[in-house]
């Protein structure tokens, strides 16, 4: 029975909704990436000292500029700091988005939330993190593994918000510990676990009301079994490869690759090992002095990850993101460090089947303003989602309330072939 | 209260001191107690001692010159308030020293000085400038003996010798608490402000005390701290009581007014108990009448589709957000039969009884047309759902229940099941072994009523209810740098209000007034909402949903399709809390371009940003206008907060009492009479008369939640056996359905079942007190689950981790506790997920609970049991509160029989004593050093290892026992009520 032409239908046709939808669909590119490794450089990494180099300044005299000289890369015309030689050689596999911006600079937590959820703090909606949205939309690639793994400390910004616990993460704080809740205690070897499960089985005869929980028990026993947990045995990897990845951060990247191979969809890896320079990427004051150690560690790990994924033919289907809560100004503070800057900073995309170009967007001579192709956080998120085949405009529901996945974000179409 | 004699004495001390005759102090009558004075006036904010002797504004007594907490100052009806910052604490003790040369130790967080007989003996300095992260791990510890207690974080210490001829000395300890440094306000922490003495010839120190002998060792301090906390809490409770007594006249008048209102309005008629139905009290009469009606309807209409249980849930999820209640889209209501038959603006009947194909509802839910289909957004109805609705219409589309099949009402649950349920529902944990024993041997016929009375008098009632109000009122403190809609820690106010069993109208009044301390746990903490550009609009929405069942969260930005409250209503209410007009911030709106995308917008924006909305009471339907006069002769209420509190709690506003009664009903019975309990626009009450009855009963009982609890849990309906197959609570309350315990109940019950102390770090990242009170809170060392908070600091530094706190938080979060409460929530998600059993079975807390360490409760049980049989029986009662089945018993006894007789190690090798060493602590002040990361990484590993196993049990058998305990603690029934 064809519906009659109502007034609303008529108006709808006039508004050309369908046409607008078609146009939008054409505009929204879709990538084919299956996984995402989201490297989080907490503290706010300094784009002028890494991926958006400017003229060299002088901390002592408080002359603004980069801290280190820059070098050429595999992409002509794109330069990065001299502490990123390995990444520079792979520059055609990645794109530095140099024109990212938002407006939260005062507090790390608020800016971290902004970059993870793409939304400001509100009292009415708890927005999900990018990892939770991907977990919710795409689930794990294989059964029996979690969709979203966090290698770092549990934080609010990384959580599932209104999507609820099913879109949450399994976390571990260092690669040797294994994930919280899934790693058996050291004094429970397999035979003892078998005894425990046998005994539990005797007590597990619940009525229908508890059956859901009973099934969760069965699932958790599987998940904490040897099959998934084997991913965490980095010692299975060749010594040379482990060395190529470098220190703890590199080992986290290597673990991410192993998790991807088992079907984990989204992995957030925290790189804020502040013992290298005292402050991690939050390079105020003295923290700046040994910032190059952090940059070096990033260079080693990121290059190894890109190379390793490429060799295993996983790079095309794995989007690597290097993200941070904000950048830093080219000016120096009184003790030789840098404060925060959100008006113009860089984030990096690598692999994932995108058409990489070394760099996208540009800033002025001291990175104070964006001069070309500004990319908002929703735009940046939209690019991540689109590359993973998720429609950034899709509507999620917080109860009855519709919430688009991104707040009007538009993917960077130049990166899609 | 200080007796007058002491006041005179204190004055004379001040007088003599002013004359500079300090030594004359020793000539007063010796005192058996330490006399503590708090001086709030006359101190400079600079780090310097006052030149004059300051007059005390507060006094109390203590046992020793040892302070870690000063009783709070309480104002109004008994809420915490801030003291002047800084203030001076002066403690005076008369102490007999033996003759000889003694060592004297002074330590404190703030500047301190110690006088003996008027002579200054020792001082510690003012709080030094504490670095913002880069300070070294401290090494400057005194070590004055083999059992010497090292100073805890953030204290400074000095010692000297003092020669006594063997007489009474007057010893005075003074310390300046808090103060300003740079632009910051310091927390008023005492750290461990202590004067201690080691008498000649002794290696050990004692706290300086007039009468009590308290060793100042780690163990001695722990014991002292415990007894001292109990004493201080009692003291504070007394102060709150005194404060409230000052307002007794007002509240007595309120009670009288409420009684008068009750008398002037008709009582709800309690129906007769239908024949053959069990019943204890009026609650059962109401429920049974409804059950009988459903039975009768069921007798008549067998096999038809039932609206209540089959159709309504579909409409509820897919249609009601726009087509239910007083405010609907397209002027179409689907929640009443008449309205659905009439249809909306389209002019077509949504439902034509008997003719699904003529019903517009069917056309719309099956439409593929983008502009026609319903619901317009989100997933539509499934094929099965459409089929069901179609058949329901074909059968005549009756909106009333077609009833249920007649069946017997279940009897009461057995005694242990009842005890477990009622204990969880009143004090939040399973019963302890001694509570079980007491109940089991009680032979009185009304033993359940006695157990209920005992539980309602138990202070743990407060622990159980704090977490509920933390959720409902969005209590959301952050221990570091408030950012994401953070509030003050008003959990402490909630807890004390519950301890004092403050009536609900007083509770609401204190909350809405938002007075007292922001950071120490006064209701003022509720007023805060960091990074929120209209905190009072936020709070208004919270108050409306918590106490009036009005959901206004959408109204923050627009008028919502499913709610009658407008944005203007919300901002009017917010302005009442603001006590001034409230402007709509630029972010609290929806841009025009987002409103109109294709189909007609579902929402309306009626206020433009920047509009200033004046205070007004928007809920005229509940109470025509806010009373201009206080209910209790408080005179004219000039302040809009007082007007609001009064309007909410006025007995004529029946909505309030009913909302509270409904909240309680839901918690105890598993399903609200109105659902959702925080949004009454969606559904009519299932038992309207019972709801009115309970509301009036709350008023009659003086708004005492315990009174109403007593009524409900004494009912047969509450005490009925549960149906283990019931997945959702039956709206008729024929049987109980198992309910998943709340996260806090799970954690607290597990620790109780294991007999294990909850031993975590202090919930703070600033344990040495170096930071500003505004950006670093301490929430203390938790002993119940509600006391935890998020460890999230978005910094990813190992040095800022709290491994033991995190271990518990992981369990709590898996089961639905919110580490941050950015918005209010009444019903948590209790759906199972894989992390729940995982974190219990493999997590760090799981290790703590199942490792039979020396002080573990099951270790003792294991040592004392005579036979495996007895052990298994006791375990079941203790952990699962039931007798084992024959099969269960056989399996477990067989498992534990192996090695049972040899399990006790006759002369166990003592556990390796850990070497005494000064604590290496990490606080914000030193968290950026590499060593701080190492320290925390080691602590995390230690937390994961858990306590060492007891050497008193032979290892192989111990592991068998641990495995049995593991299985019991991980069984599904552990986390459900039965």
XYZ file of N, CA and C in Angstrom, chain B residues 543-752:
630
model
N 17.720 18.117 41.344
C 16.714 18.217 42.408
C 15.340 17.770 41.891
N 15.012 18.197 40.676
C 13.692 17.866 40.126
C 13.519 16.367 39.940
N 14.548 15.699 39.434
C 14.391 14.259 39.218
C 14.490 13.493 40.531
N 15.338 13.970 41.438
C 15.535 13.244 42.699
C 14.303 13.287 43.578
N 13.683 14.454 43.704
C 12.655 14.629 44.725
C 11.247 14.829 44.180
N 11.155 15.104 42.876
C 9.816 15.331 42.330
C 9.515 14.402 41.152
N 10.474 13.570 40.789
C 10.233 12.649 39.677
C 9.996 13.370 38.361
N 10.589 14.553 38.237
C 10.442 15.321 36.996
C 11.784 15.328 36.271
N 11.784 14.808 35.074
C 13.022 14.702 34.317
C 13.205 15.956 33.468
N 14.281 16.709 33.752
C 14.482 17.977 33.047
C 15.817 18.038 32.325
N 16.480 16.908 32.153
C 17.832 17.017 31.611
C 17.838 17.535 30.171
N 16.830 17.165 29.403
C 16.777 17.657 28.020
C 16.518 19.165 27.974
N 15.806 19.638 29.021
C 15.414 21.053 29.050
C 16.607 21.988 29.211
N 17.755 21.426 29.494
C 18.935 22.285 29.586
C 19.148 23.043 28.265
N 18.885 22.382 27.144
C 19.152 23.006 25.851
C 17.897 23.260 25.012
N 16.809 22.550 25.305
C 15.636 22.707 24.442
C 14.402 22.137 25.128
N 13.239 22.434 24.578
C 12.010 21.800 25.032
C 11.952 20.434 24.351
N 11.771 19.403 25.161
C 11.903 18.048 24.622
C 10.561 17.498 24.174
N 10.609 16.565 23.214
C 9.365 15.998 22.715
C 8.620 15.197 23.784
N 9.345 14.538 24.653
C 8.697 13.607 25.570
C 8.444 14.155 26.952
N 8.734 15.415 27.170
C 8.577 15.958 28.514
C 7.873 17.312 28.483
N 7.036 17.519 29.474
C 6.304 18.788 29.509
C 7.172 19.935 29.993
N 8.204 19.635 30.779
C 9.032 20.718 31.307
C 9.754 21.425 30.169
N 9.709 22.736 30.214
C 10.382 23.523 29.186
C 11.726 24.003 29.699
N 12.492 24.527 28.770
C 13.783 25.095 29.155
C 13.566 26.231 30.164
N 12.483 26.956 29.959
C 12.188 28.065 30.876
C 11.937 27.530 32.288
N 11.185 26.427 32.386
C 10.933 25.830 33.702
C 12.239 25.515 34.418
N 13.144 24.898 33.658
C 14.410 24.495 34.266
C 15.188 25.711 34.746
N 15.243 26.732 33.910
C 16.030 27.897 34.309
C 15.341 28.688 35.424
N 14.022 28.628 35.493
C 13.337 29.242 36.636
C 13.734 28.541 37.936
N 13.711 27.220 37.865
C 14.089 26.440 39.036
C 15.554 26.698 39.387
N 16.402 26.719 38.330
C 17.823 27.014 38.527
C 18.017 28.389 39.147
N 17.204 29.339 38.719
C 17.316 30.694 39.260
C 16.931 30.716 40.735
N 15.992 29.857 41.130
C 15.669 29.764 42.559
C 16.883 29.304 43.351
N 17.600 28.336 42.808
C 18.815 27.872 43.478
C 19.909 28.930 43.412
N 19.864 29.722 42.353
C 20.863 30.760 42.143
C 20.580 31.997 42.997
N 19.370 32.093 43.477
C 18.889 33.240 44.251
C 19.032 34.538 43.462
N 18.981 34.422 42.163
C 19.081 35.584 41.275
C 18.721 35.083 39.882
N 18.370 36.000 38.983
C 18.084 35.554 37.613
C 19.255 34.761 37.044
N 18.918 33.784 36.225
C 19.939 32.896 35.675
C 19.930 33.022 34.156
N 21.117 33.307 33.602
C 21.206 33.487 32.150
C 21.403 32.139 31.456
N 20.777 31.981 30.319
C 20.956 30.764 29.510
C 22.300 30.880 28.791
N 23.245 29.994 29.081
C 24.547 30.131 28.432
C 24.481 29.775 26.942
N 25.481 30.259 26.226
C 25.493 30.078 24.763
C 25.514 28.611 24.368
N 26.058 27.774 25.255
C 26.156 26.350 24.902
C 24.861 25.596 25.182
N 23.962 26.208 25.975
C 22.736 25.504 26.347
C 21.628 25.749 25.331
N 21.876 25.391 24.108
C 20.863 25.553 23.088
C 21.174 24.573 21.953
N 20.323 24.552 20.968
C 20.603 23.736 19.788
C 20.559 24.668 18.583
N 21.666 24.718 17.825
C 21.693 25.640 16.694
C 20.580 25.329 15.688
N 20.098 26.358 15.044
C 18.985 26.232 14.088
C 19.276 25.197 12.998
N 20.533 25.204 12.509
C 20.837 24.303 11.389
C 20.795 22.840 11.809
N 20.931 22.606 13.130
C 20.864 21.224 13.576
C 19.435 20.823 13.915
N 18.589 21.835 14.072
C 17.203 21.552 14.426
C 16.435 20.999 13.245
N 16.665 21.602 12.082
C 15.828 21.266 10.929
C 16.630 20.509 9.906
N 16.527 19.228 9.971
C 17.189 18.406 8.968
C 16.125 17.493 8.388
N 15.545 17.948 7.294
C 14.525 17.111 6.675
C 13.208 17.213 7.419
N 12.812 16.126 8.114
C 11.522 16.104 8.795
C 11.439 17.174 9.858
N 10.230 17.460 10.240
C 9.993 18.479 11.257
C 10.785 18.134 12.520
N 11.418 19.143 13.108
C 12.269 18.905 14.261
C 11.458 18.316 15.397
N 12.065 17.405 16.122
C 11.387 16.808 17.261
C 11.441 17.724 18.472
N 12.407 18.612 18.463
C 12.591 19.464 19.638
C 12.381 20.927 19.275
N 12.074 21.737 20.286
C 11.895 23.170 20.079
C 12.867 23.943 20.940
N 13.388 25.027 20.389
C 14.200 25.926 21.194
C 13.396 27.196 21.396
N 13.040 27.463 22.642
C 12.157 28.604 22.906
C 12.860 29.732 23.645
N 14.052 29.464 24.172
C 14.802 30.529 24.840
C 16.073 30.789 24.055
N 16.348 32.056 23.792
C 17.606 32.338 23.104
C 18.718 32.467 24.140
N 19.918 32.011 23.795
C 21.029 32.129 24.739
C 21.183 33.581 25.188
N 21.533 33.738 26.451
C 21.670 35.079 26.995
C 20.425 35.533 27.738
N 19.292 34.889 27.469
C 18.060 35.259 28.169
C 18.248 35.090 29.665
N 17.821 36.094 30.411
C 17.911 35.980 31.869
C 16.557 35.551 32.395
N 16.549 34.454 33.111
C 15.293 33.907 33.618
C 15.218 34.177 35.112
N 14.097 34.722 35.551
C 13.940 35.074 36.962
C 13.508 33.857 37.771
N 13.844 33.842 39.058
C 13.455 32.712 39.902
C 11.936 32.559 39.941
N 11.465 31.345 39.786
C 10.034 31.074 39.898
C 9.837 29.585 40.128
N 8.778 29.242 40.794
C 8.441 27.835 41.064
C 7.667 27.306 39.867
N 8.245 26.384 39.086
C 7.595 25.977 37.845
C 6.565 24.861 38.005
N 6.477 24.291 39.193
C 5.626 23.107 39.345
C 4.314 23.428 40.031
N 3.533 24.259 39.348
C 2.280 24.718 39.955
C 1.311 23.551 40.175
N 1.478 22.491 39.375
C 0.563 21.361 39.522
C 0.770 20.658 40.863
N 1.957 20.717 41.395
C 2.224 20.046 42.668
C 1.841 20.924 43.843
N 2.096 22.203 43.693
C 1.789 23.169 44.746
C 1.585 24.489 44.022
N 0.413 25.103 44.211
C 0.098 26.284 43.401
C 1.186 27.351 43.445
N 1.707 27.656 44.615
C 2.798 28.621 44.653
C 3.644 28.318 45.876
N 4.929 28.650 45.815
C 5.756 28.337 46.970
C 5.301 29.141 48.164
N 5.237 28.501 49.330
C 4.790 29.229 50.511
C 5.741 30.380 50.791
N 5.191 31.555 50.980
C 6.020 32.711 51.291
C 6.506 32.654 52.725
N 5.780 31.871 53.528
C 6.206 31.748 54.921
C 6.722 30.339 55.147
N 7.689 30.259 56.033
C 8.210 28.943 56.368
C 7.140 28.138 57.048
N 7.197 26.830 56.865
C 6.177 25.975 57.449
C 6.224 26.080 58.964
N 7.388 26.183 59.510
C 7.526 26.122 60.963
C 7.713 27.478 61.600
N 6.945 28.440 61.191
C 7.037 29.750 61.823
C 8.421 30.355 61.660
N 9.049 30.088 60.538
C 10.378 30.656 60.313
C 10.279 32.098 59.839
N 9.064 32.571 59.768
C 8.884 33.927 59.263
C 8.859 33.904 57.761
N 8.942 35.066 57.173
C 8.902 35.143 55.723
C 10.182 34.531 55.156
N 10.036 33.750 54.115
C 11.214 33.176 53.486
C 11.668 34.109 52.370
N 12.666 34.904 52.680
C 13.120 35.887 51.704
C 13.961 35.209 50.628
N 14.682 34.178 51.017
C 15.629 33.573 50.080
C 14.921 32.526 49.233
N 15.218 32.546 47.955
C 14.503 31.622 47.066
C 14.897 30.166 47.303
N 16.107 29.937 47.818
C 16.467 28.550 48.146
C 15.559 28.021 49.262
N 15.315 28.864 50.254
C 14.428 28.440 51.338
C 13.011 28.227 50.817
N 12.586 29.116 49.930
C 11.250 28.957 49.335
C 11.162 27.632 48.583
N 12.229 27.326 47.859
C 12.221 26.093 47.076
C 12.181 24.868 47.985
N 13.044 24.866 49.008
C 13.065 23.733 49.939
C 11.687 23.556 50.561
N 11.098 24.660 50.911
C 9.802 24.621 51.546
C 8.724 24.111 50.581
N 8.807 24.537 49.332
C 7.797 24.112 48.355
C 7.912 22.616 48.067
N 9.153 22.125 47.997
C 9.322 20.696 47.719
C 8.766 19.871 48.872
N 9.055 20.309 50.103
C 8.769 19.450 51.257
C 7.442 19.751 51.933
N 6.723 20.715 51.446
C 5.402 21.025 51.993
C 4.491 19.789 51.862
N 3.850 19.345 52.939
C 3.028 18.126 52.825
C 1.930 18.239 51.769
N 1.489 19.455 51.494
C 0.457 19.617 50.453
C 0.995 19.246 49.077
N 2.311 19.329 48.928
C 2.938 18.856 47.697
C 3.114 17.344 47.827
N 2.050 16.618 47.517
C 2.055 15.174 47.773
C 3.073 14.443 46.909
N 3.447 15.069 45.805
C 4.382 14.428 44.898
C 5.683 14.049 45.612
N 6.157 14.952 46.459
C 7.450 14.721 47.120
C 7.446 13.427 47.941
N 6.500 13.313 48.847
C 6.469 12.127 49.717
C 6.287 10.861 48.875
N 5.493 10.981 47.824
C 5.267 9.797 46.985
C 6.517 9.411 46.196
N 7.253 10.418 45.737
C 8.491 10.112 45.006
C 9.485 9.412 45.938
N 9.606 9.913 47.150
C 10.532 9.281 48.102
C 10.056 7.862 48.423
N 8.742 7.720 48.675
C 8.197 6.397 48.995
C 8.426 5.436 47.826
N 8.250 5.945 46.616
C 8.431 5.112 45.431
C 9.889 4.694 45.256
N 10.810 5.614 45.576
C 12.237 5.278 45.507
C 12.546 4.137 46.483
N 12.026 4.269 47.688
C 12.253 3.239 48.695
C 11.633 1.914 48.258
N 10.397 2.002 47.763
C 9.692 0.794 47.304
C 10.505 0.052 46.240
N 11.020 0.828 45.309
C 11.807 0.211 44.235
C 13.035 -0.488 44.791
N 13.707 0.170 45.717
C 14.919 -0.441 46.270
C 14.613 -1.740 47.002
N 13.464 -1.778 47.673
C 13.144 -2.957 48.477
C 12.409 -4.029 47.684
N 11.565 -3.609 46.751
C 10.702 -4.550 46.050
C 11.160 -4.812 44.615
N 12.158 -4.051 44.150
C 12.730 -4.352 42.843
C 12.049 -3.679 41.669
N 10.927 -3.018 41.915
C 10.225 -2.365 40.817
C 9.407 -1.217 41.393
N 9.500 -0.064 40.772
C 8.769 1.088 41.282
C 7.283 0.965 41.029
N 6.483 1.556 41.900
C 5.046 1.638 41.631
C 4.857 2.540 40.409
N 5.726 3.560 40.336
C 5.828 4.347 39.106
C 7.220 4.100 38.543
N 7.296 3.854 37.269
C 8.580 3.673 36.597
C 8.656 4.625 35.414
N 9.836 5.165 35.098
C 11.043 5.154 35.925
C 10.856 6.027 37.160
N 11.549 5.711 38.228
C 11.293 6.426 39.481
C 11.752 7.882 39.422
N 12.612 8.212 38.484
C 13.065 9.602 38.390
C 12.376 10.362 37.252
N 11.350 9.762 36.676
C 10.655 10.409 35.558
C 9.214 9.912 35.527
N 8.329 10.656 36.171
C 6.961 10.192 36.363
C 6.035 10.519 35.210
N 6.587 11.098 34.156
C 5.712 11.470 33.050
C 5.389 10.294 32.150
N 6.129 9.225 32.314
C 6.053 8.149 31.339
C 4.969 7.118 31.620
N 4.779 6.791 32.871
C 3.863 5.703 33.186
C 2.979 6.050 34.378
N 1.786 5.539 34.334
C 0.897 5.681 35.479
C 1.322 4.678 36.549
N 1.005 4.937 37.806
C 1.354 3.994 38.859
C 0.621 2.664 38.690
N 1.312 1.576 39.016
C 0.645 0.277 38.959
C -0.319 0.119 40.134
N -0.021 0.764 41.251
C -0.856 0.677 42.451
C -1.064 2.080 43.008
N -1.948 2.864 42.360
C -2.084 4.272 42.763
C -2.485 4.454 44.226
N -3.355 3.598 44.718
C -3.815 3.760 46.101
C -2.698 3.438 47.094
N -1.958 2.387 46.778
C -0.825 2.031 47.640
C 0.193 3.171 47.658
N 0.418 3.778 46.508
C 1.369 4.888 46.413
C 0.936 6.043 47.319
N -0.352 6.360 47.250
C -0.856 7.447 48.105
C -0.716 7.059 49.575
N -1.036 5.809 49.847
C -0.952 5.325 51.219
C 0.484 5.459 51.743
N 1.449 5.025 50.931
C 2.854 5.068 51.368
C 3.335 6.508 51.530
N 2.900 7.370 50.619
C 3.261 8.780 50.722
C 2.769 9.373 52.040
N 1.536 9.093 52.345
C 0.969 9.619 53.597
C 1.636 8.979 54.808
N 1.999 7.707 54.660
C 2.661 7.015 55.766
C 4.030 7.648 56.044
N 4.691 8.091 54.974
C 5.983 8.768 55.147
C 5.779 10.076 55.918
N 4.741 10.824 55.533
C 4.451 12.081 56.229
C 4.086 11.784 57.690
N 3.241 10.773 57.869
C 2.798 10.420 59.220
C 3.995 10.050 60.101
N 4.959 9.374 59.521
C 6.135 8.963 60.284
C 7.176 10.070 60.399
N 6.790 11.291 60.116
C 7.739 12.396 60.239
C 8.836 12.330 59.187
N 8.503 11.896 58.004
C 9.440 11.816 56.869
C 10.634 10.917 57.185
N 10.389 9.952 58.070
C 11.460 9.039 58.470
C 11.480 7.834 57.524
N 12.552 7.718 56.794
C 12.667 6.636 55.815
C 12.669 5.266 56.500
N 13.196 5.230 57.713
C 13.248 3.951 58.429
C 11.839 3.486 58.811
N 10.997 4.448 59.150
C 9.625 4.080 59.488
C 8.957 3.372 58.312
N 9.122 3.965 57.153
C 8.476 3.391 55.975
C 9.134 2.050 55.589
N 10.450 1.980 55.781
C 11.138 0.715 55.519
C 10.566 -0.388 56.398
N 10.338 -0.043 57.665
C 9.805 -1.028 58.610
C 8.458 -1.558 58.107
N 7.624 -0.650 57.620
C 6.310 -1.057 57.115
C 6.463 -2.042 55.952
N 7.344 -1.693 55.027
C 7.446 -2.511 53.813
C 8.100 -3.861 54.097
N 9.219 -3.866 54.842
C 9.923 -5.148 55.001
C 9.193 -6.082 55.970
N 8.257 -5.548 56.739
C 7.442 -6.430 57.578
C 6.286 -7.061 56.803
N 6.082 -6.610 55.558
C 4.955 -7.148 54.797
C 5.259 -8.586 54.344
N 4.199 -9.311 54.112
C 4.368 -10.668 53.585
C 4.984 -10.605 52.192
N 4.565 -9.596 51.420
C 5.049 -9.472 50.047
C 6.572 -9.360 50.012
N 7.131 -8.567 50.928
C 8.592 -8.435 50.958
C 9.245 -9.751 51.369
N 8.597 -10.436 52.274
C 9.236 -11.629 52.846
C 8.976 -12.903 52.046
N 8.232 -12.779 50.945
C 7.922 -13.972 50.161
C 9.159 -14.601 49.534
N 9.040 -15.879 49.263
C 10.133 -16.592 48.599
C 10.306 -16.049 47.179
N 11.542 -16.096 46.717
C 11.812 -15.623 45.361
C 11.620 -16.763 44.365
N 11.247 -16.369 43.168
C 11.144 -17.330 42.074
C 12.439 -17.212 41.271
N 13.278 -18.249 41.359
C 14.610 -18.182 40.756
C 14.562 -18.039 39.238
N 13.401 -18.266 38.647
C 13.301 -18.149 37.195
C 12.747 -16.798 36.741
N 12.441 -15.964 37.698
C 11.832 -14.678 37.351
C 12.936 -13.695 36.960
N 12.934 -13.286 35.683
C 14.004 -12.401 35.233
C 13.700 -10.943 35.563
N 12.426 -10.619 35.594
C 12.059 -9.256 35.945
C 11.016 -9.300 37.032
N 11.006 -8.265 37.840
C 10.054 -8.264 38.939
C 8.643 -8.174 38.381
N 7.804 -9.035 38.859
C 6.427 -9.089 38.444
C 5.697 -7.862 39.010
N 5.030 -7.094 38.156
C 4.384 -5.863 38.655
C 3.324 -6.139 39.719
N 2.853 -7.357 39.784
C 1.868 -7.691 40.815
C 2.536 -8.042 42.143
N 3.828 -8.279 42.123
C 4.574 -8.706 43.311
C 4.029 -9.994 43.903
N 3.706 -10.902 43.007
C 3.294 -12.225 43.467
C 4.461 -12.922 44.158
N 5.592 -12.912 43.491
C 6.797 -13.510 44.064
C 7.927 -12.503 43.951
N 8.955 -12.710 44.748
C 10.163 -11.914 44.610
C 10.947 -12.429 43.410
N 11.642 -11.526 42.736
C 12.578 -11.961 41.706
C 13.977 -11.759 42.275
N 14.929 -12.633 41.937
C 16.308 -12.387 42.389
C 16.763 -11.029 41.857
N 17.462 -10.286 42.685
C 17.965 -8.982 42.260
C 19.486 -8.998 42.301
N 20.119 -8.468 41.267
C 21.583 -8.368 41.277
C 21.965 -7.360 42.344
N 22.942 -7.701 43.173
C 23.376 -6.758 44.184
C 24.046 -5.562 43.505
N 24.005 -4.429 44.182
C 24.735 -3.264 43.686
C 26.227 -3.516 43.865
N 27.023 -2.813 43.071
C 28.476 -2.994 43.119
C 29.011 -2.878 44.552
N 28.512 -1.879 45.280
C 29.010 -1.668 46.642
C 28.643 -2.838 47.539
N 27.427 -3.368 47.362
C 27.016 -4.506 48.182
C 27.883 -5.725 47.889
N 28.231 -5.886 46.621
C 29.062 -7.032 46.238
C 30.423 -6.931 46.918
N 31.061 -5.781 46.769
C 32.405 -5.624 47.339
C 32.365 -5.759 48.857
N 31.448 -5.052 49.489
C 31.392 -5.108 50.953
C 31.063 -6.514 51.447
N 30.168 -7.197 50.736
C 29.778 -8.543 51.163
C 30.914 -9.538 50.975
N 31.667 -9.387 49.898
C 32.784 -10.297 49.672
C 33.823 -10.151 50.783
N 34.125 -8.920 51.125
C 35.103 -8.717 52.199
C 34.564 -9.278 53.514
N 33.269 -9.082 53.744
C 32.694 -9.584 54.986
C 32.671 -11.109 55.006
